[in-house]
XYZ file of C-alpha atoms in Angstrom:
652
model
C 94.927 136.991 121.126
C 91.184 136.781 121.691
C 88.744 136.719 118.768
C 85.274 138.292 118.591
C 82.972 137.586 115.646
C 80.749 140.658 115.534
C 77.703 141.319 113.358
C 76.497 144.800 112.373
C 72.727 144.778 111.770
C 70.160 147.478 111.049
C 67.128 148.613 109.118
C 68.094 149.899 105.678
C 69.605 153.430 105.701
C 70.217 153.495 109.467
C 73.925 154.010 108.761
C 75.238 150.494 109.292
C 77.844 150.483 106.519
C 78.929 154.029 107.447
C 79.486 152.842 111.022
C 81.561 149.938 109.695
C 83.750 152.436 107.806
C 84.147 154.568 110.925
C 85.133 151.543 113.053
C 87.775 150.531 110.504
C 89.104 154.084 110.358
C 89.243 154.371 114.150
C 91.196 151.103 114.289
C 93.695 152.366 111.694
C 92.702 149.847 109.027
C 91.742 152.472 106.442
C 93.201 155.950 105.980
C 90.076 157.507 104.527
C 86.431 156.830 105.360
C 84.496 155.527 102.375
C 81.131 156.927 101.335
C 78.027 154.888 100.592
C 76.820 157.583 98.194
C 80.149 157.649 96.371
C 80.373 153.845 96.290
C 83.769 153.790 98.018
C 83.054 151.725 101.137
C 85.274 148.801 102.129
C 82.570 146.158 102.642
C 80.254 146.974 99.702
C 82.530 145.377 97.111
C 79.989 144.438 94.447
C 79.565 146.959 91.636
C 75.818 146.664 92.105
C 76.136 147.509 95.820
C 78.210 150.583 95.067
C 75.801 151.782 92.378
C 72.625 151.263 94.395
C 74.097 152.362 97.733
C 72.805 149.296 99.614
C 74.428 146.193 101.059
C 73.361 143.033 99.226
C 75.922 140.437 100.357
C 77.394 140.032 103.821
C 81.081 140.936 104.012
C 83.798 140.162 106.557
C 86.600 142.504 107.558
C 88.907 142.348 110.578
C 90.349 144.995 112.887
C 92.222 144.896 116.222
C 91.092 146.428 119.498
C 94.091 146.105 121.823
C 94.457 142.335 122.325
C 91.139 141.432 120.654
C 90.789 140.640 116.941
C 87.312 141.645 115.815
C 85.935 139.886 112.736
C 83.265 142.370 111.717
C 80.457 141.103 109.467
C 78.482 143.798 107.656
C 75.011 142.531 106.716
C 72.277 143.834 104.390
C 69.607 146.066 105.895
C 66.970 145.746 103.174
C 64.312 143.113 104.040
C 64.590 141.555 100.556
C 68.025 140.239 101.583
C 67.102 138.881 105.005
C 68.506 135.480 103.979
C 72.005 136.991 104.103
C 71.381 138.101 107.695
C 69.985 134.712 108.675
C 73.137 132.866 107.668
C 75.363 135.228 109.627
C 73.452 134.999 112.916
C 74.562 131.426 113.556
C 78.267 132.355 113.634
C 78.174 135.478 115.824
C 79.558 135.989 119.315
C 77.915 139.399 119.594
C 76.151 142.086 117.592
C 75.700 145.836 117.242
C 72.179 146.861 116.248
C 72.203 150.280 114.580
C 69.146 152.513 115.024
C 68.634 155.925 113.419
C 68.169 158.771 115.921
C 65.827 160.401 113.393
C 63.643 157.508 112.206
C 63.943 155.503 115.426
C 62.753 151.904 115.639
C 61.679 150.698 112.179
C 60.192 147.534 110.739
C 63.467 145.660 110.236
C 64.759 146.870 113.615
C 61.939 145.025 115.345
C 62.435 141.826 113.326
C 66.184 141.794 113.950
C 65.975 142.507 117.687
C 63.323 139.831 118.214
C 65.611 137.328 116.506
C 68.719 138.422 118.420
C 66.788 138.080 121.671
C 65.440 134.669 120.732
C 68.937 133.414 119.889
C 70.331 135.097 123.017
C 73.098 136.863 121.081
C 74.742 139.579 123.237
C 73.842 142.870 121.553
C 74.822 146.517 121.906
C 72.622 149.253 120.425
C 74.190 152.211 118.623
C 71.791 155.105 118.012
C 73.293 156.748 114.927
C 72.779 160.132 113.228
C 72.629 162.218 116.404
C 74.077 165.063 114.304
C 71.034 165.146 112.005
C 68.166 167.598 112.306
C 65.235 165.848 113.972
C 67.459 163.515 115.996
C 65.910 162.285 119.244
C 67.348 160.830 122.420
C 64.583 160.111 124.928
C 62.114 159.349 122.147
C 64.341 156.592 120.746
C 64.992 155.180 124.227
C 61.238 155.037 124.791
C 60.766 153.214 121.478
C 63.485 150.706 122.422
C 61.798 149.884 125.719
C 58.190 150.046 124.500
C 58.153 149.013 120.827
C 61.031 146.538 121.107
C 60.262 145.612 124.723
C 63.945 145.227 125.591
C 65.804 146.182 128.791
C 67.872 149.074 127.410
C 70.730 150.497 129.485
C 71.746 154.020 128.362
C 75.519 154.379 128.610
C 75.421 158.198 128.628
C 73.709 161.246 127.179
C 73.960 163.446 124.083
C 74.958 167.102 124.027
C 74.128 169.509 121.151
C 71.649 166.960 119.776
C 70.679 167.535 116.144
C 73.767 169.574 115.240
C 77.203 168.784 113.775
C 78.593 169.405 117.276
C 76.535 166.555 118.776
C 78.686 164.576 121.208
C 78.259 161.532 123.421
C 78.948 162.033 127.110
C 79.399 158.756 129.042
C 77.434 158.622 132.265
C 76.747 156.321 135.196
C 74.883 153.104 134.458
C 71.277 152.914 135.649
C 71.186 150.284 138.390
C 67.404 149.765 138.275
C 67.523 147.894 134.945
C 70.279 145.587 136.190
C 68.592 144.813 139.521
C 65.619 143.295 137.709
C 67.821 140.309 136.790
C 69.888 139.947 139.985
C 68.316 139.622 143.461
C 71.651 140.109 145.251
C 72.230 143.298 143.287
C 68.733 144.466 144.205
C 69.410 143.830 147.899
C 72.651 145.821 147.740
C 70.828 148.605 145.884
C 68.179 148.781 148.614
C 70.807 148.685 151.385
C 72.820 151.435 149.734
C 75.946 149.235 149.551
C 76.097 149.007 145.762
C 79.473 150.086 144.391
C 80.257 151.295 140.822
C 82.642 148.368 140.395
C 79.910 145.863 141.240
C 77.469 147.609 138.903
C 80.016 147.404 136.081
C 80.605 143.704 136.728
C 76.860 143.080 136.647
C 76.580 145.012 133.382
C 79.286 142.862 131.766
C 77.700 139.632 132.999
C 74.135 140.516 132.007
C 75.147 141.850 128.587
C 77.063 138.628 127.930
C 73.909 136.637 128.738
C 71.785 138.910 126.496
C 69.660 139.981 129.484
C 70.251 143.699 128.922
C 71.335 145.820 125.966
C 73.683 148.797 126.533
C 72.763 151.793 124.340
C 75.343 154.184 122.887
C 74.551 157.391 120.993
C 76.686 158.958 118.301
C 77.290 159.631 114.632
C 79.170 157.504 112.123
C 79.561 160.658 110.003
C 81.369 162.704 112.658
C 82.792 159.905 114.807
C 80.906 160.986 117.934
C 80.323 158.105 120.327
C 82.374 155.635 118.258
C 85.375 155.393 120.676
C 82.946 154.615 123.507
C 81.227 151.994 121.339
C 84.578 150.362 120.537
C 85.418 150.250 124.254
C 82.010 148.670 124.902
C 82.577 146.053 122.192
C 85.827 145.004 123.865
C 84.554 145.098 127.453
C 80.945 143.918 127.208
C 80.782 141.369 124.398
C 82.163 137.850 125.031
C 85.104 136.568 123.012
C 84.750 133.505 120.800
C 84.890 130.194 122.623
C 86.106 126.855 121.304
C 88.680 124.180 122.053
C 91.335 123.939 119.291
C 92.209 120.434 120.512
C 88.644 119.112 120.234
C 87.239 117.364 117.141
C 86.743 119.682 114.185
C 83.330 121.358 113.906
C 82.669 124.304 111.595
C 79.693 125.897 109.868
C 79.602 127.406 106.359
C 77.665 130.688 106.237
C 78.684 132.061 102.848
C 79.827 130.670 99.488
C 81.253 132.722 96.648
C 82.988 132.063 93.354
C 86.610 133.042 92.762
C 88.052 134.548 89.551
C 88.424 131.089 88.009
C 84.937 129.997 89.036
C 86.200 127.997 92.014
C 84.082 127.773 95.151
C 85.267 129.612 98.254
C 83.527 128.745 101.528
C 83.344 131.127 104.497
C 83.290 129.026 107.663
C 83.260 129.689 111.399
C 85.244 127.136 113.421
C 83.495 126.241 116.670
C 86.056 123.643 117.755
C 89.180 121.913 116.517
C 91.905 123.004 114.124
C 91.756 122.827 110.329
C 94.915 122.536 108.233
C 95.676 122.816 104.559
C 95.498 119.406 102.837
C 93.203 118.033 105.558
C 90.501 115.751 104.193
C 87.243 116.641 105.949
C 83.658 115.348 105.894
C 80.846 117.708 104.892
C 77.314 117.283 103.521
C 77.508 113.462 103.287
C 80.729 113.620 101.291
C 84.393 114.447 101.795
C 86.816 116.944 100.360
C 90.381 118.115 100.726
C 91.059 121.690 101.820
C 93.571 123.094 99.319
C 94.011 126.588 100.791
C 93.020 128.609 103.864
C 92.924 132.337 104.560
C 91.918 134.145 107.738
C 90.903 137.752 108.322
C 93.461 139.981 109.995
C 94.044 143.769 110.087
C 91.582 144.591 107.344
C 92.552 141.901 104.862
C 92.612 138.138 104.512
C 95.921 136.343 104.887
C 96.851 132.873 103.635
C 97.717 130.482 106.449
C 98.466 126.799 106.783
C 95.886 126.303 109.547
C 93.013 127.935 111.390
C 91.947 127.354 115.002
C 88.605 127.296 116.831
C 86.910 130.677 117.143
C 88.183 132.097 113.852
C 86.410 132.719 110.548
C 88.239 131.382 107.495
C 87.931 131.232 103.734
C 88.393 127.688 102.459
C 89.263 126.413 98.980
C 88.887 122.876 97.646
C 85.437 121.867 98.909
C 83.817 121.720 95.475
C 80.400 120.472 96.589
C 79.988 122.712 99.638
C 76.763 124.631 100.197
C 75.673 127.292 102.644
C 74.596 125.731 105.933
C 76.866 122.691 105.614
C 78.734 121.487 108.676
C 82.416 120.641 108.275
C 83.630 117.872 110.545
C 81.321 117.032 113.443
C 77.808 118.147 112.421
C 76.162 120.893 114.419
C 72.513 120.926 115.395
C 70.417 122.544 112.657
C 68.817 125.658 114.201
C 66.250 125.881 111.391
C 65.232 129.150 109.795
C 65.132 132.314 111.904
C 63.068 134.267 109.374
C 60.110 133.425 107.166
C 60.877 131.881 103.757
C 60.204 133.834 100.545
C 56.509 134.320 99.817
C 56.720 135.466 96.186
C 57.582 133.752 92.924
C 58.250 134.894 89.366
C 59.195 133.270 86.057
C 62.525 134.324 84.564
C 62.092 135.164 80.882
C 65.341 134.979 78.863
C 66.067 137.717 76.337
C 66.214 136.959 72.610
C 69.968 136.260 72.675
C 70.101 134.467 76.046
C 71.046 130.782 76.034
C 68.628 128.822 78.226
C 71.261 126.393 79.438
C 73.592 129.240 80.411
C 70.696 130.934 82.197
C 69.857 127.794 84.159
C 73.516 127.401 85.183
C 73.715 131.059 86.259
C 70.516 130.826 88.309
C 71.791 127.613 89.915
C 74.960 129.428 90.998
C 72.925 132.321 92.430
C 70.750 129.882 94.381
C 73.927 128.183 95.571
C 74.927 131.468 97.226
C 71.420 132.062 98.607
C 69.626 128.856 99.724
C 66.352 130.697 100.309
C 66.177 131.471 96.594
C 64.254 128.432 95.380
C 64.555 127.398 91.745
C 61.809 125.463 90.001
C 62.461 124.243 86.457
C 59.622 123.200 84.153
C 61.039 120.846 81.498
C 57.809 120.817 79.498
C 57.521 124.603 79.156
C 61.277 125.179 79.391
C 60.733 127.767 82.120
C 62.526 128.497 85.384
C 60.754 130.093 88.330
C 62.581 131.754 91.220
C 61.219 132.479 94.693
C 61.955 135.929 96.108
C 61.298 138.251 99.034
C 60.436 141.356 97.022
C 60.768 143.573 93.988
C 64.186 144.978 94.925
C 65.629 141.478 95.081
C 64.167 140.806 91.622
C 65.914 143.898 90.250
C 69.195 142.760 91.813
C 68.894 139.273 90.278
C 68.238 140.871 86.884
C 71.250 143.198 87.177
C 73.521 140.404 88.459
C 72.628 138.146 85.524
C 73.378 141.000 83.122
C 76.654 142.179 84.681
C 78.210 138.916 85.886
C 76.898 136.469 83.292
C 76.061 138.632 80.274
C 72.456 137.409 80.285
C 69.589 139.794 79.614
C 66.338 138.686 81.261
C 62.945 140.028 82.207
C 60.356 138.664 84.618
C 56.711 137.833 84.519
C 54.373 139.309 87.096
C 55.299 138.371 90.650
C 52.775 136.001 92.238
C 52.404 134.801 95.839
C 53.808 131.412 96.822
C 50.851 129.509 98.245
C 50.821 126.202 100.103
C 48.330 123.358 100.319
C 47.166 121.568 103.442
C 44.996 118.445 103.685
C 41.352 119.290 104.342
C 40.617 115.880 105.842
C 41.907 112.307 106.016
C 42.350 110.133 102.965
C 43.858 106.703 102.323
C 44.740 104.633 99.263
C 46.628 101.431 98.485
C 47.791 99.423 95.478
C 48.904 95.798 95.577
C 51.341 93.723 93.540
C 49.729 92.226 90.418
C 46.277 93.444 91.359
C 44.223 95.840 89.278
C 46.189 98.143 87.005
C 49.356 98.244 89.129
C 52.323 97.702 86.760
C 54.921 97.890 89.565
C 56.220 94.999 91.657
C 55.392 96.795 94.881
C 52.594 97.104 97.418
C 52.160 100.561 98.933
C 49.376 101.878 101.149
C 49.372 105.439 102.498
C 47.141 107.533 104.729
C 47.285 111.342 104.720
C 46.014 113.395 107.671
C 46.138 117.093 108.615
C 48.749 118.156 111.166
C 49.031 121.360 113.238
C 50.301 124.436 111.341
C 54.068 124.731 111.359
C 54.781 121.021 111.803
C 55.716 120.396 108.167
C 55.565 116.811 106.889
C 55.963 113.746 109.105
C 56.239 110.148 107.906
C 55.343 107.116 110.008
C 54.780 103.374 109.704
C 51.873 101.123 110.618
C 53.677 98.139 109.105
C 56.608 96.321 110.669
C 59.993 97.738 109.715
C 61.237 94.203 109.067
C 58.440 93.415 106.619
C 60.705 94.295 103.685
C 64.232 95.667 103.077
C 64.843 99.061 104.675
C 65.903 100.525 101.324
C 62.314 100.099 100.069
C 60.873 101.954 103.082
C 63.436 104.712 102.501
C 62.466 104.891 98.821
C 58.814 105.349 99.813
C 59.551 108.053 102.404
C 61.871 110.014 100.110
C 59.341 109.825 97.266
C 56.508 110.949 99.559
C 58.441 114.064 100.528
C 59.349 114.815 96.903
C 55.803 114.246 95.645
C 54.338 116.560 98.294
C 56.258 119.383 96.625
C 53.259 119.628 94.261
C 49.755 118.996 95.575
C 46.392 118.787 93.835
C 46.633 122.455 92.828
C 50.390 122.396 92.175
C 51.518 123.997 95.462
C 53.742 122.443 98.121
C 51.740 120.336 100.580
C 52.702 120.972 104.193
C 51.495 120.398 107.746
C 50.426 116.811 107.169
C 51.134 113.353 108.573
C 51.689 110.541 106.080
C 51.501 106.959 107.373
C 52.447 103.828 105.448
C 49.622 101.359 106.010
C 50.482 98.540 103.553
C 53.746 97.175 102.216
C 54.819 94.219 100.127
C 57.504 93.140 97.681
C 58.753 90.180 95.656
C 62.138 88.984 96.876
C 65.105 88.588 94.525
C 64.399 85.632 92.220
C 66.023 83.843 89.315
C 65.192 81.057 86.821
C 66.938 77.764 87.640
C 69.848 79.478 89.343
C 70.428 81.748 86.376
C 71.064 85.494 86.772
C 68.831 87.976 88.549
C 65.412 88.320 86.849
C 64.002 91.835 87.168
C 60.566 90.706 85.965
C 60.221 88.579 89.103
C 61.951 90.823 91.685
C 61.052 94.141 93.304
C 63.471 97.077 93.099
C 63.585 100.583 94.501
C 62.327 101.825 91.119
C 59.030 99.995 91.708
C 58.439 101.756 95.016
C 59.547 105.138 93.683
C 57.231 104.697 90.698
C 54.145 103.531 92.607
C 54.284 105.854 95.614
C 53.234 109.077 93.763
C 50.113 107.365 92.368
C 49.055 106.110 95.808
C 49.866 109.400 97.531
C 47.916 111.660 95.146
C 44.922 109.316 95.349
C 45.036 109.590 99.151
C 45.277 113.377 98.762
C 42.282 113.368 96.401
C 40.208 111.540 98.989
C 41.400 113.877 101.762
C 41.016 117.021 99.663
C 43.374 119.969 100.000
C 42.868 123.637 100.832
C 45.083 126.305 99.243
C 46.511 128.881 101.676
C 48.031 132.225 100.648
C 50.802 134.077 102.549
C 49.579 136.933 104.747
C 51.665 139.809 106.106
C 51.201 141.584 109.412
C 51.206 145.308 108.825
C 51.594 148.394 110.959
C 50.601 151.750 109.482
C 51.080 155.077 111.227
C 49.206 157.920 109.497
C 47.577 161.313 110.181
C 44.115 160.816 111.679
C 42.426 162.954 109.018
C 43.615 160.601 106.233
C 41.769 157.558 107.569
C 38.685 158.347 105.498
C 40.635 157.802 102.291
C 42.893 155.038 103.633
C 40.369 152.529 104.944
C 38.455 151.982 101.664
C 41.733 151.409 99.800
C 42.936 148.945 102.437
C 39.641 147.078 102.204
C 39.723 146.964 98.397
C 43.167 145.305 98.534
C 42.141 142.694 101.094
C 43.803 144.347 104.095
C 41.993 143.824 107.391
C 42.797 146.396 110.137
C 42.481 144.651 113.497
C 43.444 147.422 115.905
C 43.406 151.218 115.676
C 45.265 153.212 118.323
C 45.336 157.030 118.573
C 48.924 158.350 118.719
C 49.283 162.130 119.115
C 47.690 163.830 116.103
C 47.757 160.539 114.195
C 46.818 156.907 114.641
C 48.384 153.468 114.271
C 46.577 150.706 112.406
C 47.686 147.080 112.740
C 46.251 144.160 110.815
C 46.842 141.649 108.024
C 47.103 141.924 104.251
C 47.710 139.336 101.487
C 51.401 139.223 100.524
C 50.427 139.730 96.886
C 49.033 143.187 97.731
C 51.900 144.522 99.848
C 53.956 146.034 97.040
C 50.943 147.849 95.592
C 49.996 149.209 99.012
C 53.540 150.422 99.713
C 53.399 152.471 96.514
C 50.025 154.038 97.344
C 50.585 154.878 101.024
C 52.584 158.113 100.430
C 49.867 159.580 98.199
C 47.102 158.610 100.600
C 48.858 160.084 103.656
C 50.440 163.266 102.229
C 53.810 161.559 102.470
C 53.501 161.217 106.254
C 52.501 157.554 106.423
C 54.909 155.028 107.994
C 54.310 151.510 106.665
C 55.945 148.296 107.843
C 55.007 144.703 107.155
C 56.403 141.204 107.564
C 55.198 137.680 106.889
C 52.723 136.557 109.514
C 50.943 133.351 108.535
C 49.120 131.461 105.791
C 45.364 131.882 105.441
C 42.820 129.972 103.309
C 42.140 131.532 99.918
C 38.546 132.736 100.163
C 38.369 135.405 97.448
C 38.093 134.615 93.742
C 39.195 131.374 92.095
C 41.597 128.986 93.766
C 45.108 129.736 92.413
C 46.661 126.907 90.406
C 50.346 126.295 89.744
C 51.625 124.490 86.654
C 53.161 121.103 87.465
C 56.784 120.272 86.714
C 56.737 116.562 87.659
C 55.425 113.516 85.724
C 51.890 114.467 86.828
C 50.633 111.509 88.882
C 47.207 113.207 88.840
C 46.864 111.829 85.295
C 47.486 108.102 85.673
C 47.732 107.330 81.950
C 50.167 110.176 81.266
C 52.215 109.328 84.356
C 52.597 105.636 83.510
C 53.611 106.422 79.953
C 56.384 108.655 81.271
C 57.554 106.493 84.175
C 56.839 102.904 83.152
C 56.545 103.313 79.395
C 53.058 101.819 79.485
C 49.547 102.561 80.651
C 49.254 99.746 83.159
C 47.659 96.349 83.146
């Protein structure tokens, strides 16, 4: 039996979870279609998901289509939970992108389709809600081709659009879209020798290569168009590939806790076969798989083994984290979406135990790697990085319901970064000046192009001292750059080691090892932060704040009231385009102002404004005072304080 790992993606409220329910019902997996409003859907299993009516965690459920087993992964639609979507994309064979026939292409639709195209994931489009008043057919097709800039292939037309009787009528495939990607097909089209069978074969091939995207219309509520979509899933999307006899290679895309607190890893096998009691390498360690279950006919079934192409739940890997490779490591694709740009401090309630809170937050971050935790031992505070206010509310509710911890949050602030403003260098030498460490370290810091992160290089010979000391310096450089001169992460810089030196292992008259005469890794880890921050001081750093790209569609006669408000909140419109009786503004706005703007747009546009925004870039902070972030390290900016904490002395 073939396997297809299929993702369902959409902008929030496009009907993604409802379509999942309809697919399961059509396949005979469920007898009754669940309701998002009633909280009775199969894939929204969390109490919080059922209460709020949104998908928060990705969920896997399986159903058969003839001889194909479809592992369907329902993903969140709200942008605050984009990290859940990101993890799923790396394990998909194909996708269905759901678009509302009423709202059309929305902010998240554009982000998701751009990513699917970039990753070349074969994707079908299902235009949902054709039974709703205001549903559009040609308008949505135009938005797909113009706003998404994708080669859309309509698979039919809609009758009785906008009524409960709306139905999908399959029609002939448009050859002109397919001929753009196939010269032989174009020649046959011109000669008049193109046959329907050849057109269909070209459609299958080009969809499988993500060159074109077939578009189906229908309604998850009434079932219109769903049988045709299911047929398209089977015919047009490629089955999972993978050699079960090859070396084991799998990727973990989800981690959850079982009833007893045990870790359960969701993994996609790309090659090989995994068996219960196998000892497997992962994340620089090893573990024994104690149990395996696979998804089949709407449930998960315990099995002794799982083969390439399948998705499995694995028990026994106690240290596993999302993104880990099991067996042969896979190439890290990096992040598909921007990291969180907001941060807030979690404030425990009067009865909340701080240690229990830290453990709970650690477990939440374990299930969502893009939630960054930052613990301040001095102030006994924990900060968490987030995508938005809805995610903050979900974290608060999860802590209350799952862990019995009542918390509040301080005001959400933007997560800034620092970049070197120039070049700076510093060095300290063994037994010279006030250096209390048996190490010589020299470092130069230089700016690097945006997006390059941190690079580390050597201007000294690799054999000049033991490799472990070089590794200690590099690791400490990367850790120290987590907090720059203003407390923000330093990025887009090149750090070069310019000086090195150590005292080799020595002893007195063949007695035991004498630490006072011999360098250790502790010396290099202790000295490096002092040298690095001095180099940063000499280079200087500039603080950059996250900026969002925005697109605002509003009635033309509301611009007079809109523009001053946008300007007062730091938004900079860059283009203004007339669109019917309205206009579309595109520009940039500080991430810190987005939530406030979203709340004011309806009042400023008589409820007719359509706002969408997404992270765009970092820009230098030019308004007001430079934002500072409290340090959580040993503060190498204060040499005396640092040495007291690290070396137990002030130097000399």
